[in-house]
């Protein structure tokens, strides 16, 4: 069967929590549309008091037992929180099964290291201090207020010999809030530098040196700069109405909040290293070359509710349409005939009103896709004119493009032995005399059940083998005398299927078959930045994410 709208699901990851091991691989549990707290719990009193960055990993996916191609899959934020103290942002996963600790590392890489400079600690800069003292010869640049630098503690003889002398024992990023310097004795050209830093030191830096120079222990400090390759996606309301044919639009703000900002924030409590984040917690939303959407939600009460009733929604070229009853229960899309181009909706012959409570309401969005040509402040120039009229309730969102999604198995080869057990994508050592015959007996995968994984089938005899995944570990055994169908516990269906006829003969113990599988799933992190503010449990922090794509259609549809 072809991919349908019902097959497009956003799946939860293994661990939906702000713990270092949060995230991981996809589950078969969908993020249910219209359900409160389906991604994040309520914002707590402490979150409002301290400020917080919350992260959840999800997977836009194709839940279909086929390998049909889903084209140009993308996520956009279609509704932003009404509470100005909360923001939502997205970024791509660093790996298919990455964890929250990896996502935090990605955010922290907003600042990265440039060239090092040599200096010398003035005595010991003790843990918890907000002052850093060092000496230099005056030939290195002084940090400026607002700069982020990385300081190091180098290995000394007095330290446990776990790493070589002179190597980095530990390091810390610090943000400079004040700078003073003096040369107390011009005859020696030793400059004494004292920095005020925003957050306390996490370790002792300095101390007695093996070979003191310029009065203290040598260290390297690194200047830093913003990482231009880091990309966050988000949304904002329009700052002015936009009319059909416009190519210039005004945003309420072209800034996206990724962290809270304030004078008394604590990185550990917020959840990211604030020293490495922008001082005001903001990054540019729209940049030249971005793909973006403008979308606005519309509603219409349906005057009737009998099968085959048809309604003109009043707008053409819609992005999506749904129908809910008086209690918010969503009508199954199988019971609806929707023409997005014409902007019409029909309750088809399968529709049964006995499952719902009147009245029914149609919810639908007008949407334009655009490419950003230039940006000036809050004004964005688009490469193409828009095709609808938009009010200031409309939302501008940059587009996180997952691209084409389609499960497949590939890179099939066999080795004489597995060697050190590595998952190399090229042959290690000699090839096996036997090969898996996949030309006429291909490995079978489905969009629903396949995962992104590198697999090794390691023979223990001439007929039996272990099934090992780089991420999932050893999950079972198989034999060449039957089909190989290891079970994906998330879907209760096989990860893949190798037909018995693919095996042939001539295998021996220690041979290994290597192949990779791709998933029709894409890792995405959703971020929620909470500013310090006064509020209550009744505050509304809701937002909406849209998952859109293209599919091949039969001619005439």
Protein backbone atom coordinates (compact mmCIF):
# COMPACT_ATOMS: atom_id res chain seq x y z
CA UNK A 1 0.00 0.00 0.00
CA UNK A 2 1.10 3.57 -0.65
CA UNK A 3 2.02 5.94 2.18
CA UNK A 4 -0.99 7.77 3.61
CA UNK A 5 -1.38 10.67 6.01
CA UNK A 6 -2.08 8.21 8.82
CA UNK A 7 1.36 6.67 8.25
CA UNK A 8 3.17 9.91 9.11
CA UNK A 9 3.91 9.84 12.82
CA UNK A 10 6.25 11.61 15.19
CA UNK A 11 7.61 8.89 17.46
CA UNK A 12 8.93 9.28 20.98
CA UNK A 13 12.48 8.21 21.80
CA UNK A 14 13.41 5.60 24.42
CA UNK A 15 13.80 8.04 27.32
CA UNK A 16 11.69 11.19 27.28
CA UNK A 17 13.41 12.92 30.20
CA UNK A 18 16.03 15.55 31.01
CA UNK A 19 18.59 12.98 32.12
CA UNK A 20 22.02 12.44 30.50
CA UNK A 21 20.74 9.21 28.91
CA UNK A 22 17.56 10.85 27.61
CA UNK A 23 16.73 10.27 23.95
CA UNK A 24 18.25 7.20 22.31
CA UNK A 25 16.54 5.05 19.69
CA UNK A 26 12.93 5.45 18.50
CA UNK A 27 10.03 3.67 20.13
CA UNK A 28 6.77 2.74 18.41
CA UNK A 29 4.90 5.25 20.60
CA UNK A 30 3.55 8.23 18.67
CA UNK A 31 3.34 11.76 20.03
CA UNK A 32 -0.45 12.06 20.03
CA UNK A 33 -1.83 15.21 18.50
CA UNK A 34 -3.80 17.51 20.81
CA UNK A 35 -2.83 15.79 24.09
CA UNK A 36 -1.46 17.92 26.94
CA UNK A 37 2.09 17.20 28.14
CA UNK A 38 2.72 14.82 25.24
CA UNK A 39 6.34 16.08 25.03
CA UNK A 40 7.10 18.15 28.12
CA UNK A 41 5.60 18.13 31.61
CA UNK A 42 4.15 21.30 33.10
CA UNK A 43 6.61 24.07 33.88
CA UNK A 44 7.37 23.79 37.59
CA UNK A 45 7.71 26.60 40.12
CA UNK A 46 11.46 25.88 40.32
CA UNK A 47 11.82 26.04 36.54
CA UNK A 48 10.23 29.49 36.58
CA UNK A 49 12.45 30.54 39.47
CA UNK A 50 15.79 29.19 38.17
CA UNK A 51 15.30 29.19 34.38
CA UNK A 52 15.61 25.94 32.45
CA UNK A 53 16.41 24.34 29.10
CA UNK A 54 14.41 21.17 28.53
CA UNK A 55 15.16 18.77 25.67
CA UNK A 56 13.15 15.91 24.16
CA UNK A 57 14.13 13.72 21.23
CA UNK A 58 11.57 12.62 18.64
CA UNK A 59 11.58 10.91 15.26
CA UNK A 60 9.38 11.99 12.34
CA UNK A 61 8.73 8.60 10.74
CA UNK A 62 6.84 6.53 8.19
CA UNK A 63 4.74 3.91 9.96
CA UNK A 64 4.07 1.82 6.87
CA UNK A 65 4.96 -1.82 6.17
CA UNK A 66 6.48 -0.92 2.80
CA UNK A 67 9.57 0.81 1.41
CA UNK A 68 7.80 3.59 -0.46
CA UNK A 69 9.72 6.86 -0.68
CA UNK A 70 8.66 9.80 1.47
CA UNK A 71 10.07 12.91 -0.15
CA UNK A 72 11.31 16.12 1.44
CA UNK A 73 10.15 15.34 4.99
CA UNK A 74 10.32 18.43 7.19
CA UNK A 75 9.31 19.79 10.57
CA UNK A 76 8.12 23.32 11.25
CA UNK A 77 6.70 25.02 14.33
CA UNK A 78 3.18 26.08 13.42
CA UNK A 79 2.09 27.59 16.75
CA UNK A 80 4.37 29.27 19.31
CA UNK A 81 3.72 29.47 23.08
CA UNK A 82 1.45 32.33 24.02
CA UNK A 83 3.53 32.85 27.17
CA UNK A 84 6.46 35.14 26.20
CA UNK A 85 8.66 33.53 28.86
CA UNK A 86 8.82 30.23 26.98
CA UNK A 87 10.30 29.48 23.59
CA UNK A 88 10.56 26.39 21.40
CA UNK A 89 13.42 25.48 19.10
CA UNK A 90 14.61 22.44 17.17
CA UNK A 91 17.90 21.00 15.94
CA UNK A 92 18.94 17.86 14.13
CA UNK A 93 20.18 14.84 16.07
CA UNK A 94 23.94 14.34 16.07
CA UNK A 95 23.40 10.59 15.49
CA UNK A 96 20.42 8.28 15.08
CA UNK A 97 20.58 7.01 18.68
CA UNK A 98 22.24 10.00 20.37
CA UNK A 99 21.49 10.91 23.97
CA UNK A 100 20.70 14.14 25.80
CA UNK A 101 24.36 14.46 26.81
CA UNK A 102 25.22 14.51 23.08
CA UNK A 103 22.53 17.12 22.43
CA UNK A 104 23.92 19.31 25.23
CA UNK A 105 27.40 18.94 23.73
CA UNK A 106 25.94 20.14 20.42
CA UNK A 107 24.41 23.21 22.06
CA UNK A 108 27.59 23.89 24.02
CA UNK A 109 29.56 23.86 20.77
CA UNK A 110 27.97 27.25 20.03
CA UNK A 111 31.38 28.44 21.22
CA UNK A 112 34.47 26.64 19.96
CA UNK A 113 38.21 27.00 20.47
CA UNK A 114 40.65 29.10 18.47
CA UNK A 115 44.42 29.38 18.98
CA UNK A 116 45.93 28.89 22.46
CA UNK A 117 48.05 31.37 24.40
CA UNK A 118 50.56 30.50 27.15
CA UNK A 119 50.24 32.18 30.53
CA UNK A 120 51.03 31.35 34.17
CA UNK A 121 48.64 31.08 37.09
CA UNK A 122 49.38 33.45 39.97
CA UNK A 123 49.25 31.00 42.86
CA UNK A 124 46.12 28.84 43.14
CA UNK A 125 42.76 29.94 41.77
CA UNK A 126 40.49 27.97 44.06
CA UNK A 127 37.32 26.13 43.19
CA UNK A 128 34.15 28.28 43.60
CA UNK A 129 36.10 31.52 43.10
CA UNK A 130 34.76 34.04 40.60
CA UNK A 131 38.20 35.60 40.11
CA UNK A 132 40.99 34.28 37.87
CA UNK A 133 44.56 35.52 38.40
CA UNK A 134 47.47 34.88 36.06
CA UNK A 135 50.71 36.40 34.77
CA UNK A 136 52.05 36.79 31.26
CA UNK A 137 54.78 38.71 29.46
CA UNK A 138 52.38 41.25 28.02
CA UNK A 139 52.68 39.84 24.52
CA UNK A 140 49.34 38.00 24.53
CA UNK A 141 46.01 39.77 23.94
CA UNK A 142 44.00 40.68 26.99
CA UNK A 143 40.49 39.18 27.05
CA UNK A 144 37.66 41.68 26.69
CA UNK A 145 34.56 41.91 28.83
CA UNK A 146 32.04 39.47 27.38
CA UNK A 147 34.68 37.15 25.90
CA UNK A 148 34.51 33.44 26.52
CA UNK A 149 37.86 31.74 27.10
CA UNK A 150 38.83 28.18 27.88
CA UNK A 151 41.38 27.67 30.67
CA UNK A 152 43.31 24.47 31.32
CA UNK A 153 45.06 22.68 34.16
CA UNK A 154 48.14 20.89 32.85
CA UNK A 155 49.44 17.62 34.29
CA UNK A 156 52.13 18.05 37.00
CA UNK A 157 54.35 15.51 38.75
CA UNK A 158 52.28 15.84 41.90
CA UNK A 159 49.16 14.68 40.05
CA UNK A 160 48.24 10.98 39.70
CA UNK A 161 50.07 9.71 36.62
CA UNK A 162 47.01 8.77 34.57
CA UNK A 163 47.95 11.03 31.65
CA UNK A 164 51.32 12.29 30.37
CA UNK A 165 53.02 15.29 31.95
CA UNK A 166 51.98 18.53 30.30
CA UNK A 167 48.71 17.15 28.96
CA UNK A 168 45.39 18.70 29.98
CA UNK A 169 44.10 17.36 33.29
CA UNK A 170 40.84 19.34 33.09
CA UNK A 171 39.52 22.56 31.59
CA UNK A 172 36.66 25.02 31.88
CA UNK A 173 34.98 27.68 29.76
CA UNK A 174 34.61 31.01 31.60
CA UNK A 175 32.88 34.22 30.57
CA UNK A 176 34.79 37.41 31.38
CA UNK A 177 32.88 40.18 33.21
CA UNK A 178 35.83 42.40 34.25
CA UNK A 179 39.51 42.83 33.32
CA UNK A 180 42.34 44.56 35.19
CA UNK A 181 46.08 44.36 34.50
CA UNK A 182 49.29 45.97 35.69
CA UNK A 183 53.07 45.59 35.35
CA UNK A 184 54.30 46.04 38.96
CA UNK A 185 58.01 45.98 38.06
CA UNK A 186 58.88 47.18 34.54
CA UNK A 187 62.33 45.64 34.86
CA UNK A 188 60.86 42.14 34.65
CA UNK A 189 58.08 42.73 32.05
CA UNK A 190 55.68 40.52 33.97
CA UNK A 191 52.06 41.58 33.55
CA UNK A 192 49.63 40.62 36.31
CA UNK A 193 46.11 40.01 34.97
CA UNK A 194 42.95 39.62 37.06
CA UNK A 195 39.68 38.54 35.47
CA UNK A 196 36.24 38.63 37.00
CA UNK A 197 34.23 35.66 35.69
CA UNK A 198 30.49 35.11 35.50
CA UNK A 199 30.25 31.65 37.07
CA UNK A 200 32.48 30.10 39.76
CA UNK A 201 35.45 27.88 38.95
CA UNK A 202 34.59 24.18 38.98
CA UNK A 203 38.11 23.10 39.99
CA UNK A 204 41.33 24.43 41.50
CA UNK A 205 43.46 26.00 38.77
CA UNK A 206 47.20 26.60 39.34
CA UNK A 207 49.19 25.68 42.41
CA UNK A 208 52.81 24.66 42.79
CA UNK A 209 54.53 24.14 39.43
CA UNK A 210 57.15 21.52 38.59
CA UNK A 211 59.26 24.29 37.03
CA UNK A 212 57.82 27.68 38.06
CA UNK A 213 57.98 30.45 35.49
CA UNK A 214 56.76 34.03 35.71
CA UNK A 215 55.77 33.23 39.26
CA UNK A 216 53.46 30.27 38.72
CA UNK A 217 52.29 27.17 36.93
CA UNK A 218 52.04 27.31 33.15
CA UNK A 219 48.66 26.90 31.44
CA UNK A 220 47.07 27.42 28.06
CA UNK A 221 44.05 29.60 27.54
CA UNK A 222 42.11 29.52 24.32
CA UNK A 223 40.15 32.30 22.74
CA UNK A 224 36.82 31.27 21.25
CA UNK A 225 34.34 32.25 18.59
CA UNK A 226 30.78 31.41 17.60
CA UNK A 227 30.39 28.16 15.66
CA UNK A 228 28.96 29.15 12.25
CA UNK A 229 27.89 25.58 11.47
CA UNK A 230 25.48 25.34 14.39
CA UNK A 231 21.84 25.64 13.33
CA UNK A 232 18.69 26.02 15.40
CA UNK A 233 15.18 26.14 13.94
CA UNK A 234 12.25 28.02 15.42
CA UNK A 235 9.30 30.31 14.82
CA UNK A 236 7.76 33.69 15.60
CA UNK A 237 4.55 35.56 14.88
CA UNK A 238 4.42 38.05 12.02
CA UNK A 239 5.01 41.64 13.06
CA UNK A 240 2.70 43.04 10.36
CA UNK A 241 0.08 41.72 7.96
CA UNK A 242 1.35 40.16 4.74
CA UNK A 243 -0.65 40.25 1.53
CA UNK A 244 -0.92 38.01 -1.50
CA UNK A 245 2.09 38.66 -3.77
CA UNK A 246 4.35 40.13 -1.06
CA UNK A 247 7.99 39.11 -1.08
CA UNK A 248 8.94 41.13 1.98
CA UNK A 249 7.53 40.26 5.38
CA UNK A 250 8.03 41.67 8.85
CA UNK A 251 8.59 39.38 11.85
CA UNK A 252 7.68 40.24 15.42
CA UNK A 253 11.36 39.40 16.13
CA UNK A 254 14.11 37.74 14.13
CA UNK A 255 15.62 36.34 17.31
CA UNK A 256 15.15 32.83 18.70
CA UNK A 257 15.66 32.10 22.38
CA UNK A 258 17.68 28.92 23.06
CA UNK A 259 18.57 29.61 26.71
CA UNK A 260 17.23 31.84 29.48
CA UNK A 261 19.18 35.00 30.27
CA UNK A 262 19.64 36.82 33.52
CA UNK A 263 22.10 37.83 36.21
CA UNK A 264 21.83 34.88 38.59
CA UNK A 265 21.47 31.85 36.34
CA UNK A 266 23.32 28.64 37.16
CA UNK A 267 24.49 26.45 34.25
CA UNK A 268 24.02 23.21 36.17
CA UNK A 269 20.43 24.06 37.05
CA UNK A 270 19.58 25.43 33.61
CA UNK A 271 20.98 22.33 31.91
CA UNK A 272 23.57 23.76 29.46
CA UNK A 273 26.88 25.61 29.83
CA UNK A 274 25.70 29.21 29.83
CA UNK A 275 29.31 30.40 29.55
CA UNK A 276 29.35 29.03 26.02
CA UNK A 277 25.92 30.36 25.05
CA UNK A 278 25.09 33.85 23.72
CA UNK A 279 24.94 36.33 26.59
CA UNK A 280 21.29 37.21 25.90
CA UNK A 281 20.30 33.60 25.11
CA UNK A 282 19.27 34.58 21.57
CA UNK A 283 20.35 33.48 18.10
CA UNK A 284 19.20 34.68 14.69
CA UNK A 285 16.01 32.97 13.53
CA UNK A 286 15.99 33.59 9.77
CA UNK A 287 19.27 33.54 7.83
CA UNK A 288 20.04 33.86 4.13
CA UNK A 289 19.28 30.62 2.31
CA UNK A 290 16.88 29.24 4.95
CA UNK A 291 13.78 27.38 3.87
CA UNK A 292 10.75 28.67 5.75
CA UNK A 293 6.98 28.52 6.03
CA UNK A 294 4.31 31.08 6.79
CA UNK A 295 1.19 29.47 8.17
CA UNK A 296 -2.08 30.53 9.77
CA UNK A 297 -4.68 28.37 11.49
CA UNK A 298 -8.33 28.75 10.44
CA UNK A 299 -11.46 27.08 11.80
CA UNK A 300 -14.99 26.53 10.52
CA UNK A 301 -17.98 25.02 12.32
CA UNK A 302 -19.52 22.36 10.07
CA UNK A 303 -23.28 23.01 9.72
CA UNK A 304 -24.11 19.34 9.04
CA UNK A 305 -22.58 15.98 9.91
CA UNK A 306 -24.00 13.26 7.70
CA UNK A 307 -21.99 10.96 5.37
CA UNK A 308 -21.10 12.46 1.97
CA UNK A 309 -21.66 16.05 3.15
CA UNK A 310 -19.16 18.32 1.39
CA UNK A 311 -17.82 21.68 2.57
CA UNK A 312 -15.90 24.49 0.89
CA UNK A 313 -13.41 25.78 3.46
CA UNK A 314 -12.97 29.10 1.71
CA UNK A 315 -9.25 28.88 0.95
CA UNK A 316 -7.23 27.09 -1.71
CA UNK A 317 -3.81 25.44 -1.36
CA UNK A 318 -4.20 24.28 2.23
CA UNK A 319 -1.37 22.53 4.07
CA UNK A 320 -3.49 20.28 6.29
CA UNK A 321 -7.07 19.72 7.41
CA UNK A 322 -8.49 17.97 10.47
CA UNK A 323 -11.95 17.66 12.03
CA UNK A 324 -12.70 17.49 15.75
CA UNK A 325 -15.92 17.07 17.68
CA UNK A 326 -17.24 19.14 20.60
CA UNK A 327 -14.96 17.24 23.03
CA UNK A 328 -11.84 17.64 20.91
CA UNK A 329 -11.97 14.06 19.60
CA UNK A 330 -10.30 13.91 16.20
CA UNK A 331 -12.17 12.33 13.30
CA UNK A 332 -10.18 9.56 11.62
CA UNK A 333 -8.72 10.81 8.34
CA UNK A 334 -9.87 7.56 6.68
CA UNK A 335 -13.39 8.94 7.10
CA UNK A 336 -12.57 12.18 5.28
CA UNK A 337 -12.00 13.06 1.65
CA UNK A 338 -9.74 16.11 1.56
CA UNK A 339 -8.65 18.14 -1.46
CA UNK A 340 -5.94 20.48 -0.21
CA UNK A 341 -5.52 22.27 -3.53
CA UNK A 342 -9.24 23.02 -3.91
CA UNK A 343 -9.77 23.62 -0.19
CA UNK A 344 -12.71 21.19 0.13
CA UNK A 345 -13.64 18.61 2.73
CA UNK A 346 -16.10 15.69 2.58
CA UNK A 347 -17.36 13.37 5.30
CA UNK A 348 -17.17 10.20 3.22
CA UNK A 349 -19.39 7.13 3.23
CA UNK A 350 -17.48 5.48 6.08
CA UNK A 351 -18.10 8.38 8.47
CA UNK A 352 -20.29 7.47 11.48
CA UNK A 353 -21.44 10.38 13.67
CA UNK A 354 -22.41 8.00 16.50
CA UNK A 355 -18.76 7.96 17.59
CA UNK A 356 -18.65 11.75 17.99
CA UNK A 357 -20.40 14.64 19.76
CA UNK A 358 -21.84 17.51 17.70
CA UNK A 359 -20.93 20.05 16.54
CA UNK A 360 -17.95 19.20 14.34
CA UNK A 361 -15.27 21.79 13.62
CA UNK A 362 -12.83 21.80 10.73
CA UNK A 363 -9.32 23.05 11.54
CA UNK A 364 -7.09 23.87 8.61
CA UNK A 365 -4.04 25.90 7.73
CA UNK A 366 -3.10 28.10 4.87
CA UNK A 367 0.63 27.87 4.22
CA UNK A 368 3.35 29.20 1.96
CA UNK A 369 6.79 27.67 1.50
CA UNK A 370 9.56 30.16 0.79
CA UNK A 371 13.30 30.63 0.64
CA UNK A 372 14.97 33.50 2.49
CA UNK A 373 16.86 35.77 0.09
CA UNK A 374 18.04 38.41 2.56
CA UNK A 375 17.47 39.61 6.12
CA UNK A 376 17.65 43.10 7.61
CA UNK A 377 16.71 43.31 11.28
CA UNK A 378 13.17 41.92 11.56
CA UNK A 379 12.51 42.27 7.83
CA UNK A 380 12.85 39.14 5.69
CA UNK A 381 12.96 39.21 1.89
CA UNK A 382 11.73 36.05 0.20
CA UNK A 383 12.83 34.60 -3.12
CA UNK A 384 9.23 33.93 -4.15
CA UNK A 385 5.96 35.86 -3.56
CA UNK A 386 3.45 34.48 -1.07
CA UNK A 387 0.10 33.16 -2.29
CA UNK A 388 -2.22 33.99 0.63
CA UNK A 389 -3.15 36.93 2.82
CA UNK A 390 -1.86 36.62 6.41
CA UNK A 391 -2.76 38.43 9.61
CA UNK A 392 -0.41 39.02 12.54
CA UNK A 393 -1.71 35.74 14.01
CA UNK A 394 0.30 33.92 11.32
CA UNK A 395 3.52 32.14 12.24
CA UNK A 396 6.83 32.30 10.39
CA UNK A 397 8.96 29.18 10.94
CA UNK A 398 12.34 28.10 9.65
CA UNK A 399 12.20 24.58 8.25
CA UNK A 400 14.12 21.60 9.64
CA UNK A 401 14.54 19.48 6.52
CA UNK A 402 14.90 15.75 7.17
CA UNK A 403 14.96 15.06 3.44
CA UNK A 404 13.86 11.86 1.72
CA UNK A 405 13.05 8.94 4.02
CA UNK A 406 13.00 5.33 2.88
CA UNK A 407 14.12 2.15 4.62
CA UNK A 408 16.72 0.05 2.86
CA UNK A 409 19.51 -2.47 3.40
CA UNK A 410 22.86 -1.82 1.72
CA UNK A 411 26.65 -2.28 1.85
CA UNK A 412 26.46 -6.08 2.07
CA UNK A 413 29.81 -7.91 2.19
CA UNK A 414 31.45 -10.82 4.03
CA UNK A 415 34.81 -11.25 5.74
CA UNK A 416 36.88 -14.26 6.63
CA UNK A 417 36.74 -13.19 10.29
CA UNK A 418 35.43 -10.29 12.34
CA UNK A 419 38.88 -9.44 13.65
CA UNK A 420 38.62 -6.96 16.50
CA UNK A 421 34.84 -6.80 16.28
CA UNK A 422 34.70 -3.38 14.62
CA UNK A 423 31.81 -2.18 12.44
CA UNK A 424 33.83 -0.98 9.47
CA UNK A 425 31.99 -0.11 6.26
CA UNK A 426 34.84 -1.58 4.23
CA UNK A 427 36.48 -4.99 4.23
CA UNK A 428 38.92 -5.73 7.07
CA UNK A 429 41.43 -8.41 6.14
CA UNK A 430 40.45 -11.17 3.74
CA UNK A 431 37.01 -11.70 2.29
CA UNK A 432 35.09 -14.90 2.98
CA UNK A 433 34.84 -17.48 0.20
CA UNK A 434 31.04 -17.32 0.49
CA UNK A 435 28.90 -14.25 -0.13
CA UNK A 436 25.29 -13.44 0.68
CA UNK A 437 23.31 -13.73 -2.58
CA UNK A 438 21.19 -10.58 -2.34
CA UNK A 439 20.78 -9.77 -6.03
CA UNK A 440 17.99 -12.30 -6.47
CA UNK A 441 17.21 -12.70 -2.76
CA UNK A 442 17.39 -9.18 -1.31
CA UNK A 443 17.31 -8.36 2.38
CA UNK A 444 13.75 -7.26 3.15
CA UNK A 445 13.11 -4.19 5.31
CA UNK A 446 10.08 -1.95 5.90
CA UNK A 447 9.71 1.72 6.69
CA UNK A 448 7.91 0.82 9.90
CA UNK A 449 10.39 -1.69 11.36
CA UNK A 450 13.88 -0.87 10.09
CA UNK A 451 16.31 1.18 12.17
CA UNK A 452 19.54 2.95 11.32
CA UNK A 453 22.09 0.30 12.26
CA UNK A 454 25.26 -1.51 11.24
CA UNK A 455 24.79 -5.27 11.54
CA UNK A 456 27.22 -8.18 11.87
CA UNK A 457 26.23 -11.84 11.48
CA UNK A 458 29.12 -13.75 13.07
CA UNK A 459 29.28 -17.47 12.31
CA UNK A 460 29.82 -19.89 15.18
CA UNK A 461 29.72 -22.95 12.88
CA UNK A 462 29.15 -23.67 9.21
CA UNK A 463 25.41 -23.01 9.61
CA UNK A 464 24.77 -20.92 12.74
CA UNK A 465 25.57 -17.29 13.53
CA UNK A 466 25.12 -14.55 16.12
CA UNK A 467 23.13 -11.41 15.20
CA UNK A 468 24.83 -8.25 16.50
CA UNK A 469 23.96 -4.59 16.00
CA UNK A 470 26.40 -1.78 16.66
CA UNK A 471 23.78 0.11 18.70
CA UNK A 472 21.36 -2.59 19.89
CA UNK A 473 24.05 -5.16 20.73
CA UNK A 474 23.61 -8.91 20.38
CA UNK A 475 19.94 -9.66 19.83
CA UNK A 476 19.80 -13.34 18.92
CA UNK A 477 21.05 -16.12 16.67
CA UNK A 478 20.21 -17.44 13.22
CA UNK A 479 20.85 -20.30 10.84
CA UNK A 480 21.30 -20.57 7.09
CA UNK A 481 18.64 -23.29 7.08
CA UNK A 482 15.75 -20.86 7.59
CA UNK A 483 14.77 -17.25 7.01
CA UNK A 484 16.50 -14.82 9.37
CA UNK A 485 13.97 -12.49 11.04
CA UNK A 486 15.23 -10.87 14.29
CA UNK A 487 12.41 -9.14 16.13
CA UNK A 488 12.26 -5.40 16.67
CA UNK A 489 10.75 -5.19 20.20
CA UNK A 490 9.40 -1.70 19.53
CA UNK A 491 7.15 -2.87 16.67
CA UNK A 492 6.92 -6.65 17.30
CA UNK A 493 7.99 -7.17 13.68
CA UNK A 494 11.42 -8.08 12.22
CA UNK A 495 14.15 -5.46 11.90
CA UNK A 496 14.95 -7.15 8.58
CA UNK A 497 14.45 -10.48 6.84
CA UNK A 498 17.12 -12.48 5.02
CA UNK A 499 15.58 -15.21 2.83
CA UNK A 500 17.00 -18.71 3.31
CA UNK A 501 17.86 -18.87 -0.42
CA UNK A 502 20.30 -15.97 0.02
CA UNK A 503 22.73 -18.05 2.05
CA UNK A 504 24.01 -20.76 -0.27
CA UNK A 505 26.84 -22.78 1.30
CA UNK A 506 30.54 -22.79 2.11
CA UNK A 507 30.39 -20.81 5.32
CA UNK A 508 32.70 -21.55 8.25
CA UNK A 509 33.09 -20.52 11.89
CA UNK A 510 34.35 -16.92 12.38
CA UNK A 511 33.07 -15.74 8.99
CA UNK A 512 31.06 -12.54 9.27
CA UNK A 513 28.43 -10.93 7.08
CA UNK A 514 28.27 -7.14 7.38
CA UNK A 515 25.48 -4.89 6.15
CA UNK A 516 23.75 -1.67 7.10
CA UNK A 517 20.11 -0.67 7.33
CA UNK A 518 18.55 2.76 7.03
CA UNK A 519 15.33 3.82 8.73
CA UNK A 520 12.39 5.89 7.54
CA UNK A 521 12.88 7.84 10.76
CA UNK A 522 14.87 11.00 11.45
CA UNK A 523 16.31 12.12 14.84
CA UNK A 524 15.25 15.60 15.97
CA UNK A 525 15.68 17.38 19.30
CA UNK A 526 12.95 19.71 20.52
CA UNK A 527 14.13 22.38 22.96
CA UNK A 528 12.09 24.39 25.42
CA UNK A 529 13.81 27.43 26.98
CA UNK A 530 12.12 28.79 30.13
CA UNK A 531 12.95 32.31 31.27
CA UNK A 532 12.99 33.23 34.94
CA UNK A 533 9.56 34.68 35.66
CA UNK A 534 6.62 34.79 38.01
CA UNK A 535 3.69 32.63 36.99
CA UNK A 536 1.25 29.94 37.98
CA UNK A 537 0.33 26.38 37.06
CA UNK A 538 -2.44 27.80 34.85
CA UNK A 539 0.01 29.49 32.46
CA UNK A 540 -0.14 28.23 28.89
CA UNK A 541 3.13 27.06 27.31
CA UNK A 542 1.56 25.04 24.46
CA UNK A 543 3.06 24.90 20.99
CA UNK A 544 2.41 22.94 17.80
CA UNK A 545 4.79 21.19 15.41
CA UNK A 546 3.84 20.37 11.84
CA UNK A 547 5.24 17.33 10.01
CA UNK A 548 4.96 17.65 6.24
CA UNK A 549 6.27 15.72 3.25
CA UNK A 550 5.55 14.69 -0.34
CA UNK A 551 4.64 11.26 -1.73
CA UNK A 552 4.43 9.82 -5.21
CA UNK A 553 0.85 9.88 -6.46
CA UNK A 554 -0.83 7.93 -9.20
CA UNK A 555 -1.43 10.12 -12.23
CA UNK A 556 -4.92 11.55 -12.12
CA UNK A 557 -5.10 11.82 -8.33
